[in-house]
Amino acid sequence: MQALQHIAIIMDGNGRWAQMQGKARHIGHKKGAKNVRVITDWCAKHEIQFLTLYAFSTENWNRPKKEVDFLMRLLERYLRDEAPTYHENEIKFRAIGDIETFSQPLRDLIYTLESSTKSYTKLTQTLALNYGSRNEIARACYKILQANMSNGAQSPQEAVKALESTFANALDTADMPDVDLLIRTGGEQRLSNFLLWQASYAELAFTHTLWPDFNTNELARIIEEFHSRTRRFGGL
Ligand code: FPP
């Protein structure tokens, strides 16, 4: 069986789910947030170690202000209401992305949940918030330059090789394994600036199911299919 430590999901299709039922887009986001809990609980029970969910991208600020404001309020409510379930299920919460741009109350909720759950060792659920791979990569470069990390390499090739691990350690995901399985709901087949470095060798699964309808049966089927694949990581 393939090792499956880290699942990442691009949760797409909330807006279309709502529109298909003649409802406003924000109803889809609300339903989508509820599904975050369902899928997270299933992963915890099935001994997945890392689940990383794309909840708000650096590009999502370009949506109408009303929708962005709703998503911010939803996130605040989610973190406040769901905090007890992280403790009940011993789930470690992490956030990746440029959190510093969020409002102080939202940042406080994020940091409080991160620090109060940091000793849990089962599932780490990571929400990618104001996250974009390019932004993360640029911030990692900035960190490296600031720290002036010289690696004493003998040749440019050695320097670049050494920089690969220095670089991985400067990313938001420094303490996480690479993504094994990346799932995108909602019918599109693209990565949309999500975990470009970390998903270099991930198996990809695309489904037409809209995120609010994505359920644990479909997740189990995708995982079963993952286990039937052969991963060679560029070797033979
Ligand atoms: C895509 O749907 C989804 C997002 C913008 C981000 C995902 C957000 C959630 C699941 C809800 C909030 C999550 C938490 C944890 C509070 P879309 O609007 O792009 O759908 P569309 O492609 O059908 O328009």
Coordinates of C-alpha atoms in Angstrom, one line a residue, residues 68-229:
V68 CA -14.9 38.8 1.0
D69 CA -16.5 40.3 4.2
F70 CA -18.8 37.3 4.5
L71 CA -15.9 34.8 4.2
M72 CA -14.0 36.7 6.9
R73 CA -17.0 36.6 9.2
L74 CA -17.6 33.0 8.4
L75 CA -14.0 32.1 9.2
E76 CA -14.2 34.0 12.5
R77 CA -17.4 32.2 13.5
Y78 CA -16.0 28.8 12.3
L79 CA -12.8 29.2 14.5
R80 CA -14.9 30.3 17.5
D81 CA -17.6 27.7 17.2
E82 CA -15.4 24.8 16.2
A83 CA -12.6 25.3 18.7
P84 CA -14.1 22.8 21.2
T85 CA -14.2 20.0 18.5
Y86 CA -10.5 20.4 17.9
H87 CA -9.9 19.6 21.6
E88 CA -12.5 16.8 21.8
N89 CA -11.0 15.1 18.8
E90 CA -7.4 16.1 19.6
I91 CA -6.8 17.7 16.3
K92 CA -3.9 20.0 15.9
F93 CA -4.8 23.2 14.1
R94 CA -2.4 25.1 11.8
A95 CA -2.7 28.0 9.5
I96 CA -0.5 28.7 6.5
G97 CA -0.5 31.8 4.4
D98 CA 0.1 35.5 5.1
I99 CA -1.9 35.7 8.3
E100 CA -0.5 39.1 9.2
T101 CA -2.9 40.9 6.8
F102 CA -6.0 39.7 8.6
S103 CA -7.9 41.7 11.3
Q104 CA -6.5 41.5 14.8
P105 CA -9.6 39.5 16.2
L106 CA -9.2 37.0 13.4
R107 CA -5.4 36.7 14.0
D108 CA -6.0 36.2 17.7
L109 CA -8.5 33.4 17.0
I110 CA -6.0 31.7 14.6
Y111 CA -3.0 32.0 17.0
T112 CA -5.0 31.0 20.1
L113 CA -6.3 27.8 18.4
E114 CA -2.8 27.0 17.0
S115 CA -1.2 27.3 20.4
S116 CA -3.9 25.6 22.4
T117 CA -3.9 22.5 20.1
K118 CA -0.1 22.3 19.4
S119 CA 0.5 19.3 21.6
Y120 CA -2.0 17.0 19.8
T121 CA -0.4 14.3 17.8
K122 CA -3.1 12.7 15.7
L123 CA -4.3 14.7 12.7
T124 CA -2.9 18.1 11.8
Q125 CA -5.6 20.1 10.0
T126 CA -4.1 23.1 8.2
L127 CA -6.2 25.9 6.8
A128 CA -4.6 27.8 4.0
L129 CA -5.7 31.4 4.6
N130 CA -4.6 34.3 2.5
Y131 CA -2.5 31.6 0.9
G132 CA -0.8 31.6 -2.5
S133 CA 2.2 29.4 -3.3
R134 CA 3.9 32.3 -5.1
N135 CA 3.5 34.5 -2.1
E136 CA 4.7 31.7 0.2
I137 CA 7.8 31.2 -2.0
A138 CA 8.5 34.9 -2.1
R139 CA 8.2 35.2 1.7
A140 CA 10.5 32.1 2.1
C141 CA 13.1 33.8 -0.1
Y142 CA 12.8 37.0 2.0
K143 CA 13.3 35.0 5.2
I144 CA 16.4 33.4 3.8
L145 CA 17.8 36.7 2.6
Q146 CA 17.1 38.3 6.0
A147 CA 18.7 35.5 7.9
N148 CA 21.7 35.7 5.4
M149 CA 21.9 31.9 5.5
S150 CA 25.2 31.1 3.9
N151 CA 25.7 27.4 3.5
G152 CA 29.4 27.1 2.9
A153 CA 28.8 25.3 -0.4
Q154 CA 31.8 24.6 -2.7
S155 CA 30.0 25.0 -6.1
P156 CA 26.9 26.7 -7.4
Q157 CA 25.3 23.2 -7.9
E158 CA 26.1 22.3 -4.2
A159 CA 24.7 25.7 -3.1
V160 CA 21.5 25.1 -5.1
K161 CA 21.1 21.6 -3.6
A162 CA 21.6 22.9 -0.1
L163 CA 19.2 25.7 -0.8
E164 CA 16.5 23.2 -1.6
S165 CA 16.3 22.0 2.0
T166 CA 17.0 25.5 3.4
F167 CA 14.2 26.7 1.3
A168 CA 11.8 23.9 2.3
N169 CA 12.5 24.9 5.9
A170 CA 11.6 28.5 5.2
L171 CA 8.2 27.7 3.8
D172 CA 5.0 27.9 5.9
T173 CA 4.8 24.1 5.7
A174 CA 8.4 23.5 7.1
D175 CA 7.3 20.9 9.6
M176 CA 5.0 19.0 7.3
P177 CA 5.6 16.1 4.9
D178 CA 5.0 16.7 1.1
V179 CA 1.5 16.3 -0.1
D180 CA 0.7 12.7 -1.2
L181 CA -2.7 13.2 -2.6
L182 CA -4.2 16.4 -3.9
I183 CA -7.9 16.5 -4.5
R184 CA -9.9 19.3 -6.3
T185 CA -13.6 19.4 -6.2
G186 CA -15.9 21.4 -8.5
G187 CA -14.8 20.1 -11.9
E188 CA -11.8 22.3 -12.7
Q189 CA -8.4 20.7 -13.4
R190 CA -5.8 23.2 -12.1
L191 CA -3.7 23.9 -9.1
S192 CA -4.6 27.6 -8.7
N193 CA -1.5 28.6 -6.8
F194 CA -1.9 25.9 -4.1
L195 CA 1.1 24.1 -2.6
L196 CA 3.2 24.2 -5.8
W197 CA 6.4 23.1 -4.1
Q198 CA 4.8 20.7 -1.6
A199 CA 2.7 18.9 -4.2
S200 CA 5.6 18.3 -6.7
Y201 CA 5.1 14.5 -6.4
A202 CA 1.5 14.4 -5.3
E203 CA -1.1 12.2 -7.0
L204 CA -3.9 14.3 -8.3
A205 CA -7.6 13.6 -8.1
F206 CA -10.2 15.8 -9.8
T207 CA -13.9 15.4 -9.2
H208 CA -17.0 17.2 -10.6
T209 CA -18.7 17.0 -7.2
L210 CA -19.1 20.5 -5.8
W211 CA -17.4 21.0 -2.4
P212 CA -20.7 21.1 -0.3
D213 CA -21.7 17.7 -1.7
F214 CA -18.3 16.1 -1.4
N215 CA -18.7 13.3 1.2
T216 CA -16.7 10.7 3.0
N217 CA -17.8 7.9 0.6
E218 CA -16.2 9.8 -2.3
L219 CA -13.1 10.6 -0.3
A220 CA -12.8 6.9 0.7
R221 CA -13.1 5.9 -3.0
I222 CA -10.4 8.4 -4.0
I223 CA -8.1 7.1 -1.3
E224 CA -8.7 3.5 -2.5
E225 CA -7.8 4.6 -6.0
F226 CA -4.7 6.3 -4.7
H227 CA -3.5 3.1 -3.1
S228 CA -3.7 1.3 -6.5
R229 CA -1.2 3.7 -8.1

